[in-house]
Amino acid sequence: AQTVTQSQPEMSVQEAETVTLSCTYDTSENNYYLFWYKQPPSRQMILVIRQEAYKQQNATENRFSVNFQKAAKSFSLKISDSQLGDTAMYFCAFKGLSANAGGTSYGKLTFGQGTILTVHP
Amino acid sequence: DGGITQSPKYLFRKEGQNVTLSCEQNLNHDAMYWYRQDPGQGLRLIYYSQIVNDFQKGDIAEGYSVSREKKESFPLTVTSAQKNPTAFYLCASSGRPSSYNEQFFGPGTRLTVL
């Protein structure tokens, strides 16, 4: 079974600064996807960024980028020029692609425990 | 607008009652999912369905039941057998399970047992 670990329950950062959220995962699969979701106080889950495991290039989306280290099974999220609207809970998620749908991770997301990020003015 | 709707937003249940949470999507997605979120914790998968008339148990299915009679709808029933049902429930949908596409989430239902 896959596990996703976010070791930082809470983080804080000053507006306009950079912060990195950590995520590690454990899997025996070679092909999978990784995601970072954001859950603001409204509790609506919003996709921040995604990464395909077979791509070596790190994904970027505007101020958000990842550091994907496949061998180390690490998938950290870097937020540059932090804004007050970035205050939220951030979840790392793993999506396996094993073709055996019964009892495996096929198509399902496994989430980490989340990191609460507070951006201070 | 395409999206996922969940109702009600808040739900109160008395001990021993069954309640049903609604989830509807108009994204033409094949797969739908139910998650439970407890305070300060991540999302845990209750049930999922990859196609109409078929569904699978997730990691915490005990005390819950679902149906998938229509592509657009995936209601979740919280039965009296669920001993600690107070939580935030999120419904999600996605395209083909093998696709790169992410899961899209509804706004959630907050269930409180009185």
Tab-separated table of C-alpha atoms in Angstrom:
chain	number	residue	atom	x	y	z
A	1	ALA	CA	0.000	0.000	0.000
A	2	GLN	CA	1.117	3.516	-0.734
A	3	THR	CA	1.758	6.008	2.041
A	4	VAL	CA	2.239	9.752	1.838
A	5	THR	CA	3.909	11.665	4.643
A	6	GLN	CA	3.942	15.394	5.264
A	7	SER	CA	6.211	15.967	8.224
A	8	GLN	CA	5.376	19.652	8.784
A	9	PRO	CA	1.987	20.066	10.488
A	10	GLU	CA	2.269	23.862	10.356
A	11	MET	CA	4.392	26.411	8.542
A	12	SER	CA	4.397	30.179	8.428
A	13	VAL	CA	5.961	32.698	6.077
A	14	GLN	CA	6.042	36.434	5.598
A	15	GLU	CA	4.293	37.916	2.614
A	16	ALA	CA	6.546	38.051	-0.486
A	17	GLU	CA	8.950	35.453	0.886
A	18	THR	CA	9.510	31.874	-0.258
A	19	VAL	CA	8.445	28.747	1.580
A	20	THR	CA	8.915	25.030	0.882
A	21	LEU	CA	6.525	22.312	1.993
A	22	SER	CA	7.830	18.768	2.269
A	23	CYS	CA	6.275	15.513	1.125
A	24	THR	CA	7.640	11.989	0.970
A	25	TYR	CA	5.912	8.872	-0.250
A	26	ASP	CA	6.416	5.163	-0.326
A	27	THR	CA	5.470	2.996	-3.293
A	28	SER	CA	6.664	0.003	-5.254
A	29	GLU	CA	5.154	1.349	-8.466
A	30	ASN	CA	7.314	2.929	-11.157
A	31	ASN	CA	4.650	4.912	-12.940
A	32	TYR	CA	2.430	7.299	-11.021
A	33	TYR	CA	1.295	10.876	-10.639
A	34	LEU	CA	1.814	13.290	-7.772
A	35	PHE	CA	-0.321	16.270	-6.880
A	36	TRP	CA	-0.401	19.200	-4.504
A	37	TYR	CA	-3.864	20.385	-3.480
A	38	LYS	CA	-4.740	23.517	-1.549
A	39	GLN	CA	-7.660	23.755	0.889
A	40	PRO	CA	-8.328	27.370	1.952
A	41	PRO	CA	-10.638	28.253	4.849
A	42	SER	CA	-13.619	27.779	2.515
A	43	ARG	CA	-12.602	24.078	2.500
A	44	GLN	CA	-12.850	23.853	-1.291
A	45	MET	CA	-10.073	21.586	-2.567
A	46	ILE	CA	-8.120	23.213	-5.384
A	47	LEU	CA	-5.384	21.656	-7.495
A	48	VAL	CA	-2.115	23.573	-7.248
A	49	ILE	CA	0.286	21.538	-9.357
A	50	ARG	CA	0.871	18.011	-10.660
A	51	GLN	CA	3.848	15.908	-11.709
A	52	GLU	CA	4.173	12.772	-13.818
A	53	ALA	CA	6.701	10.362	-12.353
A	54	TYR	CA	8.294	9.548	-15.723
A	55	LYS	CA	9.102	13.212	-16.354
A	56	GLN	CA	12.418	14.339	-14.914
A	57	GLN	CA	11.625	18.010	-15.370
A	58	ASN	CA	10.068	19.606	-12.334
A	59	ALA	CA	6.585	21.046	-12.854
A	60	THR	CA	5.986	24.767	-12.424
A	61	GLU	CA	2.795	26.821	-12.302
A	62	ASN	CA	3.456	30.524	-11.940
A	63	ARG	CA	4.679	31.031	-8.339
A	64	PHE	CA	4.422	27.326	-7.534
A	65	SER	CA	7.082	24.783	-8.365
A	66	VAL	CA	8.040	21.323	-7.201
A	67	ASN	CA	11.275	19.539	-6.473
A	68	PHE	CA	10.632	15.962	-7.548
A	69	GLN	CA	13.290	13.466	-6.478
A	70	LYS	CA	12.073	10.064	-7.690
A	71	ALA	CA	14.865	7.990	-6.197
A	72	ALA	CA	14.395	9.635	-2.822
A	73	LYS	CA	10.579	9.493	-3.185
A	74	SER	CA	10.359	13.146	-2.334
A	75	PHE	CA	7.972	15.753	-3.769
A	76	SER	CA	8.306	19.190	-2.166
A	77	LEU	CA	6.318	22.296	-3.079
A	78	LYS	CA	7.967	25.713	-3.284
A	79	ILE	CA	5.818	28.820	-3.130
A	80	SER	CA	7.595	31.973	-4.246
A	81	ASP	CA	6.485	35.535	-3.522
A	82	SER	CA	3.960	34.266	-0.968
A	83	GLN	CA	0.624	36.052	-0.898
A	84	LEU	CA	-2.011	36.316	1.819
A	85	GLY	CA	-4.328	34.251	-0.363
A	86	ASP	CA	-1.901	31.347	-0.154
A	87	THR	CA	-2.954	30.801	3.456
A	88	ALA	CA	-4.473	27.314	3.403
A	89	MET	CA	-3.959	23.697	4.221
A	90	TYR	CA	-1.821	21.981	1.591
A	91	PHE	CA	-2.097	18.298	0.783
A	92	CYS	CA	0.319	16.139	-1.128
A	93	ALA	CA	-1.364	13.260	-2.991
A	94	PHE	CA	-0.219	10.129	-4.833
A	95	LYS	CA	-2.083	8.476	-7.702
A	96	GLY	CA	-0.913	5.018	-8.691
A	97	LEU	CA	-1.415	3.571	-12.135
A	98	SER	CA	-1.324	-0.143	-11.447
A	99	ALA	CA	-3.724	-1.799	-13.910
A	100	ASN	CA	-5.206	-4.111	-11.312
A	101	ALA	CA	-8.228	-2.166	-10.137
A	102	GLY	CA	-9.218	-4.525	-7.377
A	103	GLY	CA	-7.632	-3.559	-4.101
A	104	THR	CA	-4.808	-1.507	-5.549
A	105	SER	CA	-4.240	2.174	-5.980
A	106	TYR	CA	-5.505	2.306	-9.591
A	107	GLY	CA	-6.977	5.747	-10.136
A	108	LYS	CA	-7.275	6.487	-6.435
A	109	LEU	CA	-5.559	9.279	-4.556
A	110	THR	CA	-3.676	8.712	-1.332
A	111	PHE	CA	-3.322	11.917	0.658
A	112	GLY	CA	-0.798	13.085	3.200
A	113	GLN	CA	-1.865	14.519	6.542
A	114	GLY	CA	-1.615	18.090	5.321
A	115	THR	CA	0.429	21.177	6.205
A	116	ILE	CA	-1.256	24.327	7.435
A	117	LEU	CA	0.459	27.313	5.839
A	118	THR	CA	-0.074	30.796	7.226
A	119	VAL	CA	1.135	33.815	5.294
A	120	HIS	CA	1.691	36.849	7.505
A	121	PRO	CA	1.474	40.434	6.238
B	1	ASP	CA	-20.992	25.809	-15.598
B	2	GLY	CA	-19.522	22.363	-15.155
B	3	GLY	CA	-18.785	21.203	-11.672
B	4	ILE	CA	-19.646	19.100	-8.664
B	5	THR	CA	-22.428	19.928	-6.247
B	6	GLN	CA	-22.938	18.480	-2.794
B	7	SER	CA	-25.959	18.885	-0.588
B	8	PRO	CA	-26.711	19.749	2.041
B	9	LYS	CA	-23.852	21.950	3.174
B	10	TYR	CA	-24.582	21.174	6.837
B	11	LEU	CA	-26.360	18.083	8.136
B	12	PHE	CA	-27.318	17.073	11.628
B	13	ARG	CA	-28.081	13.500	12.570
B	14	LYS	CA	-29.498	11.975	15.679
B	15	GLU	CA	-28.044	8.804	17.098
B	16	GLY	CA	-29.356	5.739	15.286
B	17	GLN	CA	-30.457	7.543	12.140
B	18	ASN	CA	-29.314	6.912	8.602
B	19	VAL	CA	-28.595	9.981	6.499
B	20	THR	CA	-27.799	10.375	2.810
B	21	LEU	CA	-25.366	12.896	1.365
B	22	SER	CA	-25.908	13.949	-2.213
B	23	CYS	CA	-23.208	14.338	-4.871
B	24	GLU	CA	-23.909	15.326	-8.461
B	25	GLN	CA	-21.494	16.125	-11.289
B	26	ASN	CA	-22.030	17.440	-14.805
B	27	LEU	CA	-18.444	16.995	-15.961
B	28	ASN	CA	-19.220	13.729	-17.757
B	29	HIS	CA	-16.672	11.993	-15.547
B	30	ASP	CA	-16.663	8.229	-15.268
B	31	ALA	CA	-15.119	7.977	-11.800
B	32	MET	CA	-16.495	9.353	-8.553
B	33	TYR	CA	-15.145	9.229	-5.004
B	34	TRP	CA	-16.175	9.883	-1.420
B	35	TYR	CA	-13.681	11.066	1.185
B	36	ARG	CA	-13.912	11.762	4.880
B	37	GLN	CA	-11.859	14.525	6.496
B	38	ASP	CA	-11.425	14.793	10.254
B	39	PRO	CA	-9.985	17.898	11.947
B	40	GLY	CA	-6.303	18.343	11.244
B	41	GLN	CA	-6.136	15.225	9.125
B	42	GLY	CA	-5.894	14.308	5.505
B	43	LEU	CA	-8.603	12.812	3.347
B	44	ARG	CA	-9.475	9.165	3.706
B	45	LEU	CA	-11.241	7.261	0.951
B	46	ILE	CA	-14.624	5.770	1.829
B	47	TYR	CA	-15.929	4.415	-1.488
B	48	TYR	CA	-15.210	4.931	-5.146
B	49	SER	CA	-16.882	4.100	-8.428
B	50	GLN	CA	-15.133	3.874	-11.773
B	51	ILE	CA	-18.269	3.207	-13.805
B	52	VAL	CA	-22.039	3.186	-13.472
B	53	ASN	CA	-23.476	0.281	-11.467
B	54	ASP	CA	-20.089	-0.567	-10.007
B	55	PHE	CA	-18.316	0.642	-6.875
B	56	GLN	CA	-15.495	-0.453	-4.588
B	57	LYS	CA	-14.757	-0.066	-0.896
B	58	GLY	CA	-12.057	2.350	0.063
B	59	ASP	CA	-9.984	2.382	3.221
B	60	ILE	CA	-12.782	3.183	5.696
B	61	ALA	CA	-16.017	1.786	4.203
B	62	GLU	CA	-17.488	0.301	7.383
B	63	GLY	CA	-20.752	1.998	8.321
B	64	TYR	CA	-21.218	3.584	4.908
B	65	SER	CA	-23.027	2.570	1.716
B	66	VAL	CA	-23.226	4.002	-1.794
B	67	SER	CA	-25.014	3.526	-5.098
B	68	ARG	CA	-24.133	4.505	-8.664
B	69	GLU	CA	-27.276	4.181	-10.733
B	70	LYS	CA	-26.496	7.191	-12.893
B	71	LYS	CA	-23.207	8.537	-14.208
B	72	GLU	CA	-23.938	11.955	-12.724
B	73	SER	CA	-24.830	10.865	-9.199
B	74	PHE	CA	-23.019	9.074	-6.367
B	75	PRO	CA	-24.952	9.384	-3.084
B	76	LEU	CA	-23.381	8.321	0.204
B	77	THR	CA	-25.461	6.921	3.062
B	78	VAL	CA	-24.055	7.139	6.556
B	79	THR	CA	-25.696	4.348	8.491
B	80	SER	CA	-26.246	3.919	12.220
B	81	ALA	CA	-23.419	1.381	12.151
B	82	GLN	CA	-20.912	4.201	11.686
B	83	LYS	CA	-19.893	4.883	15.276
B	84	ASN	CA	-18.201	8.231	14.807
B	85	PRO	CA	-19.746	9.910	11.769
B	86	THR	CA	-19.126	13.543	12.708
B	87	ALA	CA	-16.771	14.775	9.992
B	88	PHE	CA	-16.443	16.758	6.789
B	89	TYR	CA	-17.336	14.734	3.680
B	90	LEU	CA	-15.954	15.498	0.253
B	91	CYS	CA	-17.098	14.095	-3.067
B	92	ALA	CA	-14.822	14.104	-6.096
B	93	SER	CA	-14.875	13.001	-9.714
B	94	SER	CA	-12.317	12.418	-12.423
B	95	GLY	CA	-11.950	11.170	-15.959
B	96	ARG	CA	-10.448	7.802	-16.799
B	97	PRO	CA	-8.536	6.425	-13.788
B	98	SER	CA	-5.380	6.120	-15.877
B	99	SER	CA	-5.499	9.720	-17.001
B	100	TYR	CA	-3.244	12.509	-15.906
B	101	ASN	CA	-6.271	14.542	-14.954
B	102	GLU	CA	-6.776	15.450	-11.393
B	103	GLN	CA	-9.819	14.806	-9.257
B	104	PHE	CA	-12.272	17.675	-9.028
B	105	PHE	CA	-13.873	18.214	-5.653
B	106	GLY	CA	-17.262	19.394	-4.488
B	107	PRO	CA	-17.696	21.999	-1.722
B	108	GLY	CA	-18.284	19.357	0.966
B	109	THR	CA	-20.917	18.464	3.556
B	110	ARG	CA	-20.354	18.929	7.258
B	111	LEU	CA	-22.126	16.153	9.195
B	112	THR	CA	-22.682	16.501	12.925
B	113	VAL	CA	-24.171	13.850	15.186
B	114	LEU	CA	-26.308	15.307	17.968
